[in-house]
Amino acid sequence: MLSRLKWLGNAHPNIWRSQVNKNCKFVSTNKKFGASHTQGDVPNLIHHHEHKYAEGKIYNGFLCEHVEHISDFELTSYTLRHQRTGTELWHIDRNDANNVFSINFRTTPFDSTGLPHILEHLVLCGSKNYPVRDPFFKMLNRSVATFMNAMTGPDYTIYPFSTMNETDFRNLQRIYLDAVFRPNLLYLDFLQEGWRLENEDIHDCNSKLIIKGVVYNEMKGAFSENSQVFSQNLLNNMLPDHTYGYVSGGNPLEIPKLTHEDLIEFHQKYYHPSNSRIYSYGSFDLTKTLWLLDKEYLSERTCIDNSYSQIPQQQRWQQPRNVHISSRLDSMGATIDRQNQIAIALLMCDVTNLQESFELNVLSEVLIRGPNSPFYKSLIEPNFSGGYNRSTGYSSDTKDTAFVVGLQDLRVEDFTKFCEIFDQTITHSIENGFESQHVESILHSLELSLKHQSPHFGNALLFNSTALWNNNGDIVSNLRVSEMISSLRTSLRKNKTYFQDKIQQYFANNTHRLTLTMSPDALYQENFKRAESEMLRQIVAVLDKEKFQNIYQTGLELDAFQKVKPNTEILPCLTINDVSEPPKWPKLIVETIQNVHTQICKVSSNEITYLKCLFNATSLSQEEIQLLPLFCTVINNMGTSKYDFREFDKLVLSKTSGFDFKLNFIENIRDAKSYKISVLMDTHALDKNAPELFYLCQELLLNFDFTDTDRLKMLIENYISNISVGVASSGHVYAMLGASALVTDASNLKSRLFGIDHIDFMKTLVQDNNTVDICKTLKSIGKKLFLKNNIQVAINTTESYLATALQHYRNFLETLPSLDNSKESHSINLLNPSCQHYILNIPVNYCAKAFFAAPYLHQDHPKLRVLAKLLSAKYLLPVVREKNGAYGAGAKISSDGIFSFYSYRDPHSIKTLDTFDKTYEWTRLEKNIDQEALFEAKLGVLQQLDSPIAPGNIGIDYLLYAVSQDMFENYRSRMLSVTVDEIHDTVQKYLKKTPKNFGKCIIGPENEELQLETNHKWKIIS
């Protein structure tokens, strides 16, 4: 159950992934202006091992218990423990500008009321030192944090943030610590964030009662996403005996059983310092953190026994179990006869058994990852499903780890077939083992990841360590990845059946095995509505006249409470002096090599060479352009004329990170009158493997092979299945694409490439065309795309290796063919205003409104960007979220000049669109836009502009958008110089009159009142 967007970052490679969802209060996104890339800082490596703190010494009430340098990640780990409370603090000293801090609690619920999740929301709604309504959201625009969040997991709640500014770090540290240890936990905040009964018309005591609440609506939205329903039930049924048998995020039908008193009691018990763990990462002075913790929050507290929150191991079953559940019929999904899922889950080992868990993790990847894995061969290639489901993988987010393999979009009659194939695959793997090169490719990926510098390493390290730490595991030893790899290699060398023995133990002889199946029920949503109505009826039935009156009065009190202007003066805030200087990045060297535009960046890349090739796709036909998303997915999965897809996969993964192809849609950021379409190929390898990297690039680009129509047919069906999953969880993104599609023809094409319309296009394509014809089109795309005169290249590597890398690059360029068929751009045309409603049988809405304003380099763009942040914080969140109950809302402007409003998991649609339309009226109210609000909005923009950048991504904005460092700094300077008067002028210019070109889009349940109540004609798409 996730809010808005899921933040992903791995300290380790993809095999270190957790399958259990977390409930997040807010997730930041770090984009400068539209490039679809992840950005992070460039950590400088520490080459000395002097220890700042000594074992056995006491620092501000904390005893330093253990110090260790971890060469794999060039960091020094310090484990300290507070003497009075027993609070453990883990500090990672690393020369990384992006510092992280987090307070973690082990929270083990024993019902599904969502108690820890709602508490997570409430503690951030004001505290003793900061009695401001919702300081968390207020601080989002008083900070330049690179990440701010709060997350509820199955047995933990964590409060992390990261920032590169030390003043900001200390500010947020005080806010977070006061929030978790001294929260106000007001009753009115409980009603707003959790759940409440309220009159539908709060000013009419006789109007019907309804259930409202931010978390209540969030979880209604979460429970409408089938993949999340499946994974939640998998957890509950696999580990049923303790806290994992419940829904930590809250079941909407159980949430109204929660009382405010329950919440206060839970906080007193589980948020005690003795039940907390504190994480600190980066280069800032730890001594200041220790002093603050001891003096302000820990020195007056005493130590208690926290064994009450420990999670026991799940008792192993004597017999396998089978469970069947129902799900929502997904109108965006496959045909109803194929909207089924199945998975087999096997309990593995205790998460604290580090080497065993690590090896089982690797073994899981060997079993499922890529075309050389046994389960891929037996389950995916026969093409009787839509591919692996989202629960597939090794899960280490709980006390007991688990292996899961599952399929989505298969027929019920194939359930038995799946189970038979599973058992046959296990037997075959035991008897025949694995190809050594396949195993080596998995281990190489892991070793490469140790060198690859993650942009948010400190956050990723926290997330990957939380479950282990929460269960008293050795988090420091878990960082010795090279040692664990070496130990595994030794075991594999000494015992040729080492992995087979593991499979025999954990797979073949494992009776703790769950087979979970899920099928759609056309009445699922109707049944939920009936259950919700019955729940409400039962609650209302026991109310007397006095309680009805109290509900009415409380509704008015909450409305008044929400309208009070917050006293934000007591919150800390940065000053202009703290943020005046832009970040400095290594300079780009731009050369023309063999007539190819080439940008070079000398970075501290830790012996890795990064290669990006941008291919202009603008000259393709409309038919070919619409197939580009599919092309990018299948091009590196089909093999070449020299190597079949299995051989090529082994070669690629044993020498490189793999090839990632992405479609880029780039509007002219100067005048927004034209657009380009391009395909970006992104890869990297250790310097020693750079010759193979360029050879494999050459092999793929020149000799790609689409002759295997059976394999292509399978890949296409899996692709359609995957893009159909998760529409609801990213509904606000799809809604904004749908609204923008009604503004310009370019955005309309973008929606057909990335939006809901693309799902329909692909389904129609498969119905109307045979695979052979699709093969021909894909082959034509590759021949037109992979040309020397059609390419721009970016190479990021170390200064010492640059000359060698460039020589390999020149050799690579010499092999590429040229053909003069390039087209520079397409023109953009504005469309007439219109509205569209995508009907999904879900209980919440995702609303969006979009209009054309000004592109990135226009003088008004930085003003509009500040305005969007201001409107989000001061208008949309208070009205759409706090008052009306949506889980999220905001405004944004993209580089193409499209200004958008959006809501997320919203109980309303018409009311929300009306709120969007009344934005101008709100700006006219006295003092809504003042100096304080303006500066906070600027800080919100800086969070994106100044977000750290990974070594491999430096220069990506210049490659994609031709935005130089000078242009960026000029934009940043113009943004910081925006005045209140300029914001008012911008409002008058863009918001006063109804835009000439706008679009509105709703994704959600059917609404018969739309046309009548909005006075617009709506295109209904079901």
PDB file of C-alpha atoms in Angstrom, residues 762-944:
ATOM      1  CA  MET A 762      -1.510  -2.720 -27.836  1.00  0.00           C
ATOM      2  CA  LYS A 763      -4.553  -4.929 -27.285  1.00  0.00           C
ATOM      3  CA  THR A 764      -6.013  -3.820 -30.614  1.00  0.00           C
ATOM      4  CA  LEU A 765      -2.662  -4.303 -32.345  1.00  0.00           C
ATOM      5  CA  VAL A 766      -2.466  -7.928 -31.265  1.00  0.00           C
ATOM      6  CA  GLN A 767      -6.073  -8.562 -32.260  1.00  0.00           C
ATOM      7  CA  ASP A 768      -5.719  -7.029 -35.732  1.00  0.00           C
ATOM      8  CA  ASN A 769      -2.197  -8.130 -36.701  1.00  0.00           C
ATOM      9  CA  ASN A 770      -0.297 -11.372 -36.755  1.00  0.00           C
ATOM     10  CA  THR A 771       3.100 -11.671 -35.084  1.00  0.00           C
ATOM     11  CA  VAL A 772       4.940 -11.926 -38.405  1.00  0.00           C
ATOM     12  CA  ASP A 773       3.706  -8.463 -39.446  1.00  0.00           C
ATOM     13  CA  ILE A 774       4.670  -7.005 -36.073  1.00  0.00           C
ATOM     14  CA  CYS A 775       8.123  -8.583 -36.493  1.00  0.00           C
ATOM     15  CA  LYS A 776       8.563  -6.828 -39.815  1.00  0.00           C
ATOM     16  CA  THR A 777       7.665  -3.453 -38.311  1.00  0.00           C
ATOM     17  CA  LEU A 778      10.026  -3.930 -35.364  1.00  0.00           C
ATOM     18  CA  LYS A 779      12.835  -4.908 -37.702  1.00  0.00           C
ATOM     19  CA  SER A 780      12.156  -1.807 -39.801  1.00  0.00           C
ATOM     20  CA  ILE A 781      12.357   0.361 -36.681  1.00  0.00           C
ATOM     21  CA  GLY A 782      15.772  -1.043 -35.766  1.00  0.00           C
ATOM     22  CA  LYS A 783      17.167  -0.572 -39.272  1.00  0.00           C
ATOM     23  CA  LYS A 784      16.055   3.064 -39.338  1.00  0.00           C
ATOM     24  CA  LEU A 785      17.060   3.769 -35.752  1.00  0.00           C
ATOM     25  CA  PHE A 786      20.537   2.322 -35.217  1.00  0.00           C
ATOM     26  CA  LEU A 787      22.461   4.547 -37.624  1.00  0.00           C
ATOM     27  CA  LYS A 788      25.674   6.461 -37.163  1.00  0.00           C
ATOM     28  CA  ASN A 789      24.164   9.695 -38.441  1.00  0.00           C
ATOM     29  CA  ASN A 790      21.214   9.194 -36.073  1.00  0.00           C
ATOM     30  CA  ILE A 791      23.100   8.979 -32.799  1.00  0.00           C
ATOM     31  CA  GLN A 792      24.355  11.175 -29.970  1.00  0.00           C
ATOM     32  CA  VAL A 793      26.573   9.664 -27.289  1.00  0.00           C
ATOM     33  CA  ALA A 794      27.531  10.393 -23.682  1.00  0.00           C
ATOM     34  CA  ILE A 795      30.493   8.714 -22.016  1.00  0.00           C
ATOM     35  CA  ASN A 796      31.189   9.150 -18.308  1.00  0.00           C
ATOM     36  CA  THR A 797      34.372   7.579 -16.988  1.00  0.00           C
ATOM     37  CA  THR A 798      37.468   8.263 -14.933  1.00  0.00           C
ATOM     38  CA  GLU A 799      40.158  10.561 -16.290  1.00  0.00           C
ATOM     39  CA  SER A 800      42.709   7.742 -16.151  1.00  0.00           C
ATOM     40  CA  TYR A 801      40.593   5.418 -18.299  1.00  0.00           C
ATOM     41  CA  LEU A 802      39.162   8.003 -20.687  1.00  0.00           C
ATOM     42  CA  ALA A 803      41.705   7.570 -23.496  1.00  0.00           C
ATOM     43  CA  THR A 804      41.200   3.800 -23.551  1.00  0.00           C
ATOM     44  CA  ALA A 805      37.410   4.146 -23.430  1.00  0.00           C
ATOM     45  CA  LEU A 806      37.472   6.594 -26.347  1.00  0.00           C
ATOM     46  CA  GLN A 807      39.553   4.215 -28.449  1.00  0.00           C
ATOM     47  CA  HIS A 808      37.005   1.431 -27.928  1.00  0.00           C
ATOM     48  CA  TYR A 809      34.283   3.953 -28.709  1.00  0.00           C
ATOM     49  CA  ARG A 810      35.902   4.968 -32.000  1.00  0.00           C
ATOM     50  CA  ASN A 811      36.194   1.350 -33.028  1.00  0.00           C
ATOM     51  CA  PHE A 812      32.521   0.893 -32.199  1.00  0.00           C
ATOM     52  CA  LEU A 813      31.473   3.913 -34.300  1.00  0.00           C
ATOM     53  CA  GLU A 814      33.349   2.641 -37.325  1.00  0.00           C
ATOM     54  CA  THR A 815      31.033  -0.374 -37.477  1.00  0.00           C
ATOM     55  CA  LEU A 816      27.774   1.593 -37.526  1.00  0.00           C
ATOM     56  CA  PRO A 817      26.072   2.154 -40.893  1.00  0.00           C
ATOM     57  CA  SER A 818      24.827   5.542 -42.103  1.00  0.00           C
ATOM     58  CA  LEU A 819      21.667   6.391 -43.986  1.00  0.00           C
ATOM     59  CA  ASP A 820      20.329   9.851 -44.686  1.00  0.00           C
ATOM     60  CA  ASN A 821      16.717   9.513 -43.522  1.00  0.00           C
ATOM     61  CA  SER A 822      16.695  11.712 -40.459  1.00  0.00           C
ATOM     62  CA  LYS A 823      13.990  14.202 -39.632  1.00  0.00           C
ATOM     63  CA  GLU A 824      14.692  16.807 -37.005  1.00  0.00           C
ATOM     64  CA  SER A 825      11.260  17.356 -35.452  1.00  0.00           C
ATOM     65  CA  HIS A 826       7.457  17.338 -35.712  1.00  0.00           C
ATOM     66  CA  SER A 827       5.319  20.437 -35.215  1.00  0.00           C
ATOM     67  CA  ILE A 828       2.971  20.794 -32.235  1.00  0.00           C
ATOM     68  CA  ASN A 829      -0.625  21.968 -32.549  1.00  0.00           C
ATOM     69  CA  LEU A 830      -2.996  23.067 -29.806  1.00  0.00           C
ATOM     70  CA  LEU A 831      -6.367  21.324 -29.458  1.00  0.00           C
ATOM     71  CA  ASN A 832      -9.840  22.520 -28.544  1.00  0.00           C
ATOM     72  CA  PRO A 833     -10.895  22.116 -24.885  1.00  0.00           C
ATOM     73  CA  SER A 834     -12.383  18.734 -23.990  1.00  0.00           C
ATOM     74  CA  CYS A 835     -12.858  16.261 -21.127  1.00  0.00           C
ATOM     75  CA  GLN A 836     -12.582  12.500 -20.824  1.00  0.00           C
ATOM     76  CA  HIS A 837     -13.484   9.951 -18.173  1.00  0.00           C
ATOM     77  CA  TYR A 838     -11.821   6.542 -18.030  1.00  0.00           C
ATOM     78  CA  ILE A 839     -14.226   4.313 -16.126  1.00  0.00           C
ATOM     79  CA  LEU A 840     -12.565   1.841 -13.771  1.00  0.00           C
ATOM     80  CA  ASN A 841     -14.468  -0.176 -11.211  1.00  0.00           C
ATOM     81  CA  ILE A 842     -12.498   1.200  -8.276  1.00  0.00           C
ATOM     82  CA  PRO A 843     -13.829   3.089  -5.219  1.00  0.00           C
ATOM     83  CA  VAL A 844     -11.671   6.217  -5.615  1.00  0.00           C
ATOM     84  CA  ASN A 845     -10.895   8.772  -8.311  1.00  0.00           C
ATOM     85  CA  TYR A 846      -7.792  10.263  -9.874  1.00  0.00           C
ATOM     86  CA  CYS A 847      -8.549  13.709 -11.249  1.00  0.00           C
ATOM     87  CA  ALA A 848      -6.493  16.024 -13.431  1.00  0.00           C
ATOM     88  CA  LYS A 849      -6.776  19.302 -15.262  1.00  0.00           C
ATOM     89  CA  ALA A 850      -4.154  20.534 -17.733  1.00  0.00           C
ATOM     90  CA  PHE A 851      -3.595  23.602 -19.875  1.00  0.00           C
ATOM     91  CA  PHE A 852      -0.776  25.021 -21.960  1.00  0.00           C
ATOM     92  CA  ALA A 853       1.263  27.758 -20.268  1.00  0.00           C
ATOM     93  CA  ALA A 854       4.973  28.245 -21.123  1.00  0.00           C
ATOM     94  CA  PRO A 855       7.917  25.906 -21.866  1.00  0.00           C
ATOM     95  CA  TYR A 856      11.101  25.536 -19.835  1.00  0.00           C
ATOM     96  CA  LEU A 857      13.193  28.333 -21.336  1.00  0.00           C
ATOM     97  CA  HIS A 858      10.322  30.845 -21.490  1.00  0.00           C
ATOM     98  CA  GLN A 859      10.719  33.665 -18.960  1.00  0.00           C
ATOM     99  CA  ASP A 860       7.487  32.666 -17.228  1.00  0.00           C
ATOM    100  CA  HIS A 861       8.369  29.021 -16.634  1.00  0.00           C
ATOM    101  CA  PRO A 862      10.284  29.495 -13.345  1.00  0.00           C
ATOM    102  CA  LYS A 863       7.433  31.701 -12.095  1.00  0.00           C
ATOM    103  CA  LEU A 864       4.880  29.037 -12.987  1.00  0.00           C
ATOM    104  CA  ARG A 865       7.008  26.398 -11.315  1.00  0.00           C
ATOM    105  CA  VAL A 866       7.097  28.390  -8.091  1.00  0.00           C
ATOM    106  CA  LEU A 867       3.370  29.027  -8.398  1.00  0.00           C
ATOM    107  CA  ALA A 868       2.692  25.297  -8.780  1.00  0.00           C
ATOM    108  CA  LYS A 869       4.581  24.552  -5.557  1.00  0.00           C
ATOM    109  CA  LEU A 870       2.787  27.356  -3.757  1.00  0.00           C
ATOM    110  CA  LEU A 871      -0.648  26.188  -4.887  1.00  0.00           C
ATOM    111  CA  SER A 872       0.149  22.604  -3.902  1.00  0.00           C
ATOM    112  CA  ALA A 873       1.184  23.497  -0.353  1.00  0.00           C
ATOM    113  CA  LYS A 874      -1.180  26.338   0.470  1.00  0.00           C
ATOM    114  CA  TYR A 875      -4.341  25.517  -1.463  1.00  0.00           C
ATOM    115  CA  LEU A 876      -4.645  22.036  -2.928  1.00  0.00           C
ATOM    116  CA  LEU A 877      -3.335  19.936  -0.040  1.00  0.00           C
ATOM    117  CA  PRO A 878      -5.410  21.772   2.607  1.00  0.00           C
ATOM    118  CA  VAL A 879      -8.614  21.612   0.540  1.00  0.00           C
ATOM    119  CA  VAL A 880      -8.404  18.394  -1.493  1.00  0.00           C
ATOM    120  CA  ARG A 881      -6.496  16.317   1.050  1.00  0.00           C
ATOM    121  CA  GLU A 882      -7.172  17.643   4.536  1.00  0.00           C
ATOM    122  CA  LYS A 883     -10.730  18.831   4.079  1.00  0.00           C
ATOM    123  CA  ASN A 884     -12.102  16.570   1.361  1.00  0.00           C
ATOM    124  CA  GLY A 885     -10.211  13.384   2.220  1.00  0.00           C
ATOM    125  CA  ALA A 886      -8.114  12.607  -0.860  1.00  0.00           C
ATOM    126  CA  TYR A 887      -4.782  10.981  -0.144  1.00  0.00           C
ATOM    127  CA  GLY A 888      -2.831  13.479  -2.229  1.00  0.00           C
ATOM    128  CA  ALA A 889      -3.132  16.527  -4.476  1.00  0.00           C
ATOM    129  CA  GLY A 890      -0.899  19.027  -6.191  1.00  0.00           C
ATOM    130  CA  ALA A 891       0.075  21.105  -9.197  1.00  0.00           C
ATOM    131  CA  LYS A 892       3.079  20.917 -11.489  1.00  0.00           C
ATOM    132  CA  ILE A 893       4.423  22.286 -14.726  1.00  0.00           C
ATOM    133  CA  SER A 894       6.465  20.146 -17.079  1.00  0.00           C
ATOM    134  CA  SER A 895       9.244  21.195 -19.413  1.00  0.00           C
ATOM    135  CA  ASP A 896       6.829  21.228 -22.369  1.00  0.00           C
ATOM    136  CA  GLY A 897       4.813  24.020 -20.754  1.00  0.00           C
ATOM    137  CA  ILE A 898       1.791  21.928 -19.723  1.00  0.00           C
ATOM    138  CA  PHE A 899       0.515  23.073 -16.318  1.00  0.00           C
ATOM    139  CA  SER A 900      -1.382  20.327 -14.459  1.00  0.00           C
ATOM    140  CA  PHE A 901      -3.511  19.892 -11.354  1.00  0.00           C
ATOM    141  CA  TYR A 902      -4.027  16.397  -9.947  1.00  0.00           C
ATOM    142  CA  SER A 903      -5.532  14.414  -7.088  1.00  0.00           C
ATOM    143  CA  TYR A 904      -4.704  10.928  -5.816  1.00  0.00           C
ATOM    144  CA  ARG A 905      -7.002   8.321  -4.261  1.00  0.00           C
ATOM    145  CA  ASP A 906      -9.764  10.867  -4.138  1.00  0.00           C
ATOM    146  CA  PRO A 907     -13.306  10.150  -2.863  1.00  0.00           C
ATOM    147  CA  HIS A 908     -14.552  13.026  -5.039  1.00  0.00           C
ATOM    148  CA  SER A 909     -14.311  13.995  -8.685  1.00  0.00           C
ATOM    149  CA  ILE A 910     -16.647  16.880  -9.471  1.00  0.00           C
ATOM    150  CA  LYS A 911     -15.803  18.658  -6.211  1.00  0.00           C
ATOM    151  CA  THR A 912     -12.092  18.288  -6.944  1.00  0.00           C
ATOM    152  CA  LEU A 913     -12.368  19.603 -10.503  1.00  0.00           C
ATOM    153  CA  ASP A 914     -14.335  22.516  -9.092  1.00  0.00           C
ATOM    154  CA  THR A 915     -11.480  23.145  -6.652  1.00  0.00           C
ATOM    155  CA  PHE A 916      -9.042  23.219  -9.572  1.00  0.00           C
ATOM    156  CA  ASP A 917     -11.266  25.726 -11.389  1.00  0.00           C
ATOM    157  CA  LYS A 918     -11.488  27.986  -8.337  1.00  0.00           C
ATOM    158  CA  THR A 919      -7.742  28.381  -8.009  1.00  0.00           C
ATOM    159  CA  TYR A 920      -7.835  31.967  -9.258  1.00  0.00           C
ATOM    160  CA  GLU A 921     -10.466  32.904  -6.671  1.00  0.00           C
ATOM    161  CA  TRP A 922      -8.245  31.539  -3.902  1.00  0.00           C
ATOM    162  CA  THR A 923      -5.235  33.567  -5.097  1.00  0.00           C
ATOM    163  CA  ARG A 924      -7.317  36.728  -4.847  1.00  0.00           C
ATOM    164  CA  LEU A 925      -7.914  36.262  -1.123  1.00  0.00           C
ATOM    165  CA  GLU A 926      -5.879  38.621   1.017  1.00  0.00           C
ATOM    166  CA  LYS A 927      -2.401  37.442   2.021  1.00  0.00           C
ATOM    167  CA  ASN A 928      -2.662  33.985   0.511  1.00  0.00           C
ATOM    168  CA  ILE A 929       0.476  34.773  -1.462  1.00  0.00           C
ATOM    169  CA  ASP A 930       3.045  36.512   0.709  1.00  0.00           C
ATOM    170  CA  GLN A 931       6.819  36.544   1.046  1.00  0.00           C
ATOM    171  CA  GLU A 932       6.885  33.542   3.357  1.00  0.00           C
ATOM    172  CA  ALA A 933       4.726  31.416   1.058  1.00  0.00           C
ATOM    173  CA  LEU A 934       6.804  32.505  -1.930  1.00  0.00           C
ATOM    174  CA  PHE A 935      10.128  31.564  -0.339  1.00  0.00           C
ATOM    175  CA  GLU A 936       8.790  28.200   0.810  1.00  0.00           C
ATOM    176  CA  ALA A 937       7.651  27.480  -2.743  1.00  0.00           C
ATOM    177  CA  LYS A 938      11.130  28.330  -4.031  1.00  0.00           C
ATOM    178  CA  LEU A 939      12.648  25.844  -1.587  1.00  0.00           C
ATOM    179  CA  GLY A 940      10.228  23.259  -2.918  1.00  0.00           C
ATOM    180  CA  VAL A 941      11.505  23.880  -6.441  1.00  0.00           C
ATOM    181  CA  LEU A 942      15.126  23.705  -5.247  1.00  0.00           C
ATOM    182  CA  GLN A 943      14.496  20.206  -3.884  1.00  0.00           C
ATOM    183  CA  GLN A 944      14.178  19.158  -7.516  1.00  0.00           C
TER     184      GLN A 944
END
